[in-house]
Backbone as ProteinMPNN parsed JSONL, in Angstrom:
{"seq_chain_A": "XXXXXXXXXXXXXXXXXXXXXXXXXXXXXXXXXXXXXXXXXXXXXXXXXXXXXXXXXXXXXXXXXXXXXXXXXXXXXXXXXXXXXXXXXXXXXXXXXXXXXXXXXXXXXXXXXXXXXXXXXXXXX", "coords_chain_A": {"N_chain_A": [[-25.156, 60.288, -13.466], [-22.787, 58.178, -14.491], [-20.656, 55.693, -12.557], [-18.187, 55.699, -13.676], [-17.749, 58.122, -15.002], [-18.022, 60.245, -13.109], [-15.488, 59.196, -11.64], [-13.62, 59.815, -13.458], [-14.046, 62.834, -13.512], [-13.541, 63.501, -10.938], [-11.176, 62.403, -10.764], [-9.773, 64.292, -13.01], [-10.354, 66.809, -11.572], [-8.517, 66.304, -9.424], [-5.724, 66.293, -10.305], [-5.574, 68.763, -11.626], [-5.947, 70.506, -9.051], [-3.433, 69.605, -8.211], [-1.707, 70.699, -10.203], [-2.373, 73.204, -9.959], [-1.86, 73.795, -7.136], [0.852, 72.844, -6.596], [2.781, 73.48, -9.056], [2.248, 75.154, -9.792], [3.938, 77.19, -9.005], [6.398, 76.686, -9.889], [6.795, 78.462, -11.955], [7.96, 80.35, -14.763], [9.644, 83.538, -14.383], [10.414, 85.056, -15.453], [9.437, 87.312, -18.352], [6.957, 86.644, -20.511], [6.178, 86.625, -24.176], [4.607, 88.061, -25.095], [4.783, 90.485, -22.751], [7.804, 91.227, -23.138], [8.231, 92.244, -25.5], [6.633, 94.316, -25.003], [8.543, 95.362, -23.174], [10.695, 96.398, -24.952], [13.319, 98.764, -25.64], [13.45, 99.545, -23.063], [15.226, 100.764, -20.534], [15.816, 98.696, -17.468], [16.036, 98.276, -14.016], [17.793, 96.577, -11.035], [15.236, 95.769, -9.319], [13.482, 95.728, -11.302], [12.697, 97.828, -12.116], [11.499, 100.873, -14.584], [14.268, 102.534, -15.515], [14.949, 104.286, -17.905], [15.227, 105.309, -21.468], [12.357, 104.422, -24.083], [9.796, 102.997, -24.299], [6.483, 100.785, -24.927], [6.073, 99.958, -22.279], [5.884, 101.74, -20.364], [3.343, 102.679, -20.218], [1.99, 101.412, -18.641], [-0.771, 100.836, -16.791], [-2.46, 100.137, -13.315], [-4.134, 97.003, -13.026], [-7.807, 97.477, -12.858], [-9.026, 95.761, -10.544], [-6.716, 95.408, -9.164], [-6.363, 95.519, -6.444], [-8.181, 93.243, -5.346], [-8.553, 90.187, -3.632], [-7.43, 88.007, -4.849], [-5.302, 88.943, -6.291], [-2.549, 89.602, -8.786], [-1.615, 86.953, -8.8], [-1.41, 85.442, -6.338], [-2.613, 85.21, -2.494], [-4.072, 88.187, -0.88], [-3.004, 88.831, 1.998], [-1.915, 86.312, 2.931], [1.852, 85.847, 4.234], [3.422, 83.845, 3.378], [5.035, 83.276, 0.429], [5.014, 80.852, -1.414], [2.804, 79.308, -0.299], [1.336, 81.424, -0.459], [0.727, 81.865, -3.381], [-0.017, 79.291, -4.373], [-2.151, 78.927, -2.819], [-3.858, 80.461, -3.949], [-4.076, 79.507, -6.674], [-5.236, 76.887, -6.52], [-7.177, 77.84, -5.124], [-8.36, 79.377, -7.154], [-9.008, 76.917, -9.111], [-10.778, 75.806, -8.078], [-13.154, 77.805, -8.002], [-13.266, 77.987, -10.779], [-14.077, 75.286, -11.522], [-16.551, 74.382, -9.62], [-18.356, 76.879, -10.982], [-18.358, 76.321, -13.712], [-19.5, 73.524, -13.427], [-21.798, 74.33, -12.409], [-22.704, 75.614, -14.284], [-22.999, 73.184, -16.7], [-24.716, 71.854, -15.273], [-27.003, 73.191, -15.206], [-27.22, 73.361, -17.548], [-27.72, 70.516, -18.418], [-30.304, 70.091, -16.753], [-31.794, 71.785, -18.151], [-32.213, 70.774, -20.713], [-33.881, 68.566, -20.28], [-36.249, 68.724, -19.545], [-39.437, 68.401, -20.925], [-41.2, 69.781, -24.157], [-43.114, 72.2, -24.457], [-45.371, 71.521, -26.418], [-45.418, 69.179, -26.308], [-46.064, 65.883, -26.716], [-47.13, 62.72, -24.461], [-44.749, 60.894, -22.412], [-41.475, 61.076, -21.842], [-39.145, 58.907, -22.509], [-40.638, 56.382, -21.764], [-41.929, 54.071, -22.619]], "CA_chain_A": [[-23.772, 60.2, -13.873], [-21.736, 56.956, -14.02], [-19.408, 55.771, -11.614], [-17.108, 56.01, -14.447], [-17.845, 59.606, -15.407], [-17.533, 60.488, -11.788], [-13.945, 59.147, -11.249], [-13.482, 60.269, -14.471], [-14.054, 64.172, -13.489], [-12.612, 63.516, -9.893], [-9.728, 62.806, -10.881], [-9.466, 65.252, -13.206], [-10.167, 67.946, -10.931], [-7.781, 66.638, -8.198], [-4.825, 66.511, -11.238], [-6.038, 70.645, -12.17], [-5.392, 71.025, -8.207], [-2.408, 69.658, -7.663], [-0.932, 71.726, -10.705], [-2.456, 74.766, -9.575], [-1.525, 73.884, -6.087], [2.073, 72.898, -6.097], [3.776, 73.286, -10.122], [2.128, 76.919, -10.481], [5.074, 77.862, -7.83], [7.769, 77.142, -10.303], [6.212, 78.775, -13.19], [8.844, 81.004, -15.19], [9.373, 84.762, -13.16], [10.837, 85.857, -16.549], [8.553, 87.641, -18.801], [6.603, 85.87, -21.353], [6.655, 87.295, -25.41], [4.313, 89.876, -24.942], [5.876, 91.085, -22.238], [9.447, 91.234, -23.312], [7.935, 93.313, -26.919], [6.194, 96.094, -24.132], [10.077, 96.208, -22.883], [12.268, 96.723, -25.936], [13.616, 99.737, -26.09], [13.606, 101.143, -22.215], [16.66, 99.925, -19.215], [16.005, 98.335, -15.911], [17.025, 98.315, -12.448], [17.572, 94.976, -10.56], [13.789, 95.778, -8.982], [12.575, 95.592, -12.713], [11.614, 99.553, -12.591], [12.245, 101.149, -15.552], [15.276, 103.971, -15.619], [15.198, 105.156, -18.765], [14.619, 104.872, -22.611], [11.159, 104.456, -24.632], [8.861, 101.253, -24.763], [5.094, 100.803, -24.574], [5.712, 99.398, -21.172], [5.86, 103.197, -19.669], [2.14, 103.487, -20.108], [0.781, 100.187, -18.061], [-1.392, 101.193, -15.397], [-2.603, 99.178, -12.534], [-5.497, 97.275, -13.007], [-9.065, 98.037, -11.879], [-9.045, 94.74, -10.005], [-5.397, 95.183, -8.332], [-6.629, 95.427, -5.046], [-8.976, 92.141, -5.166], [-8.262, 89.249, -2.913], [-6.522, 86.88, -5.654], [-4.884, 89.772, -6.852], [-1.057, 88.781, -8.873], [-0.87, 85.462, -8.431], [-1.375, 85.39, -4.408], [-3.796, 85.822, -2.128], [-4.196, 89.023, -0.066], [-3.201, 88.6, 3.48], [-0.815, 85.252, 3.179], [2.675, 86.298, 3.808], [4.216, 83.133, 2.611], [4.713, 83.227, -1.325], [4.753, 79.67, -2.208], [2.138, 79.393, -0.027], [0.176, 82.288, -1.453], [0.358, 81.425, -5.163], [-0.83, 77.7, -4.253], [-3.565, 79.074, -2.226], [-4.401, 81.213, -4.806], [-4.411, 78.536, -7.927], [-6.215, 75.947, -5.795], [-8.923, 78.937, -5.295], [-9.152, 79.393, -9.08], [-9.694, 75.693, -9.595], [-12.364, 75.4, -7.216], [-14.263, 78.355, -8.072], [-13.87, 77.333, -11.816], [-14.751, 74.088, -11.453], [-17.879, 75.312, -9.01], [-19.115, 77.917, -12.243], [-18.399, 74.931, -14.723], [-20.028, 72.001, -12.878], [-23.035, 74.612, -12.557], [-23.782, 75.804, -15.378], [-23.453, 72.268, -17.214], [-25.729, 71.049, -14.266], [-28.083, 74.248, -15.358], [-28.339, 73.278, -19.487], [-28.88, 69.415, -18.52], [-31.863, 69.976, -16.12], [-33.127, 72.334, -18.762], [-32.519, 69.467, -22.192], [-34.379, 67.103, -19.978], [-37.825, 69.401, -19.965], [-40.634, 68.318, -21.688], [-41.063, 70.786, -24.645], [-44.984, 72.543, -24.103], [-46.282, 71.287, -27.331], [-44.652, 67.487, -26.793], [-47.572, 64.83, -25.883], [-46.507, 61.626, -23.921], [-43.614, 60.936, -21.272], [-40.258, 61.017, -22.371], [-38.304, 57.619, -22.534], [-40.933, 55.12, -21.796], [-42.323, 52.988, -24.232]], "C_chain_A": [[-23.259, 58.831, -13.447], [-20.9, 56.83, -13.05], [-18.229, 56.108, -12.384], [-16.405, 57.215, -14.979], [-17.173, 60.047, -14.144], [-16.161, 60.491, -11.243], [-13.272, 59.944, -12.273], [-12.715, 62.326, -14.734], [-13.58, 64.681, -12.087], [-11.569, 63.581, -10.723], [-8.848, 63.805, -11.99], [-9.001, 67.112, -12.335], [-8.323, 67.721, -9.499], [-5.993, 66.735, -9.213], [-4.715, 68.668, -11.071], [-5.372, 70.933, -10.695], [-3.967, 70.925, -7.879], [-1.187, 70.318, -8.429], [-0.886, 72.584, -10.273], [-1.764, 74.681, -8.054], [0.194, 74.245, -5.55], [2.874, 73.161, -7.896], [3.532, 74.647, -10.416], [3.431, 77.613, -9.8], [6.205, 77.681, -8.988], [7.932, 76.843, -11.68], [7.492, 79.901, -13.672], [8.757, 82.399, -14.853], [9.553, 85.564, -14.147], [9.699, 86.445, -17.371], [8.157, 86.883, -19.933], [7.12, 86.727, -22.944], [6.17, 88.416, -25.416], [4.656, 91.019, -24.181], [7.274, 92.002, -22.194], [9.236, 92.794, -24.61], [7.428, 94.247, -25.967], [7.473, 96.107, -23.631], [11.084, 96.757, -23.533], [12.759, 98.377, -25.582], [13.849, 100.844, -24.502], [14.696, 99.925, -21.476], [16.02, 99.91, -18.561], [16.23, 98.3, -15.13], [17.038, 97.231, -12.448], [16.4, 94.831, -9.897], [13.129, 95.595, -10.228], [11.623, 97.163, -12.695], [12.231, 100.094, -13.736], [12.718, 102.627, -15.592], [15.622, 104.737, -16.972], [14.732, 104.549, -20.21], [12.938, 104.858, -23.195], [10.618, 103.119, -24.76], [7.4, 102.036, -24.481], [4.666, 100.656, -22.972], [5.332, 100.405, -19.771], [4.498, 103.816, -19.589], [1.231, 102.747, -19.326], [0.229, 101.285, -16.991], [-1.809, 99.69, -14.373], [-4.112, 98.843, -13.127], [-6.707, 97.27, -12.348], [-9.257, 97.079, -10.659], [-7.691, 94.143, -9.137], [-5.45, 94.928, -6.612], [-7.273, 93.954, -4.405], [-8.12, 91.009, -4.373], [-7.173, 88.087, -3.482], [-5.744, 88.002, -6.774], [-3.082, 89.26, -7.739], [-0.912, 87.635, -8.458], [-1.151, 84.908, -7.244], [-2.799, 85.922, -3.876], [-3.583, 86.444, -1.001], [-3.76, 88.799, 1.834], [-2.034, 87.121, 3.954], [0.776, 85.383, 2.603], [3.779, 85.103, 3.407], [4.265, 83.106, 0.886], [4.461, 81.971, -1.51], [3.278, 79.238, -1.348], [0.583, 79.975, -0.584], [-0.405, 82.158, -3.199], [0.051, 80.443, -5.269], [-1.837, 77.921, -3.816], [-4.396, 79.554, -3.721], [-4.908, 80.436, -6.39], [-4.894, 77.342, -7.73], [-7.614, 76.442, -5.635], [-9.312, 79.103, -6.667], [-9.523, 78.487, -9.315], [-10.992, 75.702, -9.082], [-13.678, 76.021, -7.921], [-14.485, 78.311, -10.151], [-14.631, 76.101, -12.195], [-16.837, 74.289, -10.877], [-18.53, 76.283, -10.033], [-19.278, 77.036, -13.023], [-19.634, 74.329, -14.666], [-21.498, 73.236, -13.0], [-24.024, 74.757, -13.637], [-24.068, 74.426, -16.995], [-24.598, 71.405, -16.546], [-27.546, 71.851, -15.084], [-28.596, 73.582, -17.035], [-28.433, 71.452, -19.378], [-29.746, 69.445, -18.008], [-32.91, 70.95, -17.26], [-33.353, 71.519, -20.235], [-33.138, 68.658, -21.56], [-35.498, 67.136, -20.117], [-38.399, 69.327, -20.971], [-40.769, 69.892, -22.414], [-42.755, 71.27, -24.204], [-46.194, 71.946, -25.134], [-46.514, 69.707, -27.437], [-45.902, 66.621, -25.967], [-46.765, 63.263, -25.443], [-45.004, 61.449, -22.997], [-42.458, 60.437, -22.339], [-39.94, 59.732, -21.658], [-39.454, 56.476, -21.728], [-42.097, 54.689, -23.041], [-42.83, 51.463, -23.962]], "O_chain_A": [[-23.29, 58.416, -12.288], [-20.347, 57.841, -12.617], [-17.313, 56.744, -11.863], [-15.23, 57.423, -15.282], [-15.954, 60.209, -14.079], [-15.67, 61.404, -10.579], [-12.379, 60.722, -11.94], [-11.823, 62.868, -15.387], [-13.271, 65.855, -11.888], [-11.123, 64.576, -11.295], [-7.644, 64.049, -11.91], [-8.124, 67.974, -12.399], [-7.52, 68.519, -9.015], [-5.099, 67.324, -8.606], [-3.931, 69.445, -10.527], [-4.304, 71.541, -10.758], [-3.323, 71.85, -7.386], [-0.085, 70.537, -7.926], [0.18, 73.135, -9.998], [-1.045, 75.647, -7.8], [0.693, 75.083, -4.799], [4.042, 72.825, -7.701], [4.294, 75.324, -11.106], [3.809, 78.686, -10.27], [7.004, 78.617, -9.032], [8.503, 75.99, -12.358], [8.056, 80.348, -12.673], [7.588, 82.755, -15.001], [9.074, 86.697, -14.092], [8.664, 85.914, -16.968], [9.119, 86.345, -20.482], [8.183, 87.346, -22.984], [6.724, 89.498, -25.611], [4.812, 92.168, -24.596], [7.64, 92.984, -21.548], [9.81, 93.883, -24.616], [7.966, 95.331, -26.19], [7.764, 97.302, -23.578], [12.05, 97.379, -23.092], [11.807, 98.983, -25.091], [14.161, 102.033, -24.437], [14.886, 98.739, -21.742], [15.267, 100.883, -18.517], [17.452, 98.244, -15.266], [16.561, 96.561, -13.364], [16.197, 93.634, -9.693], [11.963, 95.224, -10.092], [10.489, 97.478, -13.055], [13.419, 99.852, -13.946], [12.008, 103.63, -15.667], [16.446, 105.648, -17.052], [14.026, 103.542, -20.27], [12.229, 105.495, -22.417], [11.187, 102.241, -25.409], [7.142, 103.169, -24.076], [3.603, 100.975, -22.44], [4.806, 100.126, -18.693], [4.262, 104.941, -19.147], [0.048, 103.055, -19.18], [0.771, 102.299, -16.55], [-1.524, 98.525, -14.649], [-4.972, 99.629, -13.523], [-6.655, 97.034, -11.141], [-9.689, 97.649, -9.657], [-7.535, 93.03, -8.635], [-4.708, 94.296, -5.86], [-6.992, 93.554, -3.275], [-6.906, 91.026, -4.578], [-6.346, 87.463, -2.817], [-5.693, 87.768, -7.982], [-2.445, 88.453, -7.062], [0.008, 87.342, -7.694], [-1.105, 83.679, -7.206], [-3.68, 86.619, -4.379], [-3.064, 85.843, -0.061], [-4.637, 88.623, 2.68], [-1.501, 86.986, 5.055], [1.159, 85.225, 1.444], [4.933, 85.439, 3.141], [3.223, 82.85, 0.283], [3.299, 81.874, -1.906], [2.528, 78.683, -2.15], [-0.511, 79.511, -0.904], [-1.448, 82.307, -3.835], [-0.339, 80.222, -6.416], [-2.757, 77.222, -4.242], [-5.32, 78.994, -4.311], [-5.89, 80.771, -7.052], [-5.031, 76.621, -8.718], [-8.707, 75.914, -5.84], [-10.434, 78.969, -7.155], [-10.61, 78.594, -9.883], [-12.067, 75.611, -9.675], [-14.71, 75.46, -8.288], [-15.548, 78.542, -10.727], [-15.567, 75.985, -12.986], [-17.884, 74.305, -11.524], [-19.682, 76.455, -9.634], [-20.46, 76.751, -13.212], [-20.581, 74.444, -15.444], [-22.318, 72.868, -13.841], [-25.178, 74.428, -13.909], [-24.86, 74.548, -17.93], [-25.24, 70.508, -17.093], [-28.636, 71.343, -15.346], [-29.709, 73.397, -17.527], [-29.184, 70.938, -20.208], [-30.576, 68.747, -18.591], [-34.139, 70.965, -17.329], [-34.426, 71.576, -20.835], [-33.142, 67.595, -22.182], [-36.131, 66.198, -20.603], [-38.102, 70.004, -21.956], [-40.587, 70.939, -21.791], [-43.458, 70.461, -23.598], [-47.403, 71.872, -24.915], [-47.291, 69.082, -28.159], [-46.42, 66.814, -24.868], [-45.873, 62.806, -26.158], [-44.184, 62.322, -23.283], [-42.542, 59.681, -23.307], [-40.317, 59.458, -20.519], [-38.876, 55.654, -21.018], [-42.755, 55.122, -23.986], [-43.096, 50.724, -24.91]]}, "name": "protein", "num_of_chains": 1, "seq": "XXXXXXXXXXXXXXXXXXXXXXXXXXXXXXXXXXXXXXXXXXXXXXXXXXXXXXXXXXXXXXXXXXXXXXXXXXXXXXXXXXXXXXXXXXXXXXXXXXXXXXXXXXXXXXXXXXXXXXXXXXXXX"}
């Protein structure tokens, strides 16, 4: 890899962190579109539980993965919020980046392999 590539995908990544780190915090609390369409039709409290009426939104369940460590936004165990939702979108970068970086690492070491049938060394001449 180039030095050029290199800075290239640094500083990409340290950009990705410092969104996830510090701009994910004052991300909109309101509900997005799909959201809002699973609420039509039922009332609210000021907790956002719902007191009455009919929507789709009366059938969510939790999901299977509610309990997990990066669970909502935050991570398990850190009782600061802005804290927790920076920890938590600094941990997603990483460990995307870390799956990424591997498995492009994984399909160039395997395009570089001599095919079984191929006679003579690749790139000299």
């Amino acid at each position: 890899m180039s030095k050029r590539s290199g800075a290239f995908i640094l500083g990409g990544l340290l950009v990705a962190l410092l969104l996830a780190g510090v701009v994910s915090n004052f991300a909109s609390a309101h509900p997005d579109g799909l959201d809002s369409s699973l609420r039509e039709g039922c009332t609210f409290d000021a907790d956002d539980n719902i007191t009455g009426g009919s929507c789709p939104a009366q059938q969510a369940k939790d999901h299977e993965l509610a309990d997990s460590p990066l669970a909502d936004y935050g991570v398990r165990g850190v009782d600061n919020a802005f804290l927790s939702t920076g920890l938590s979108g600094v941990l997603g970068v990483l460990i995307t980046f870390a799956v990424g970086g591997g498995l492009f690492w994984l399909s160039r070491r395997r395009s570089t392999t001599a095919s079984p049938g191929a006679t003579g060394s690749a790139g000299t001449e």
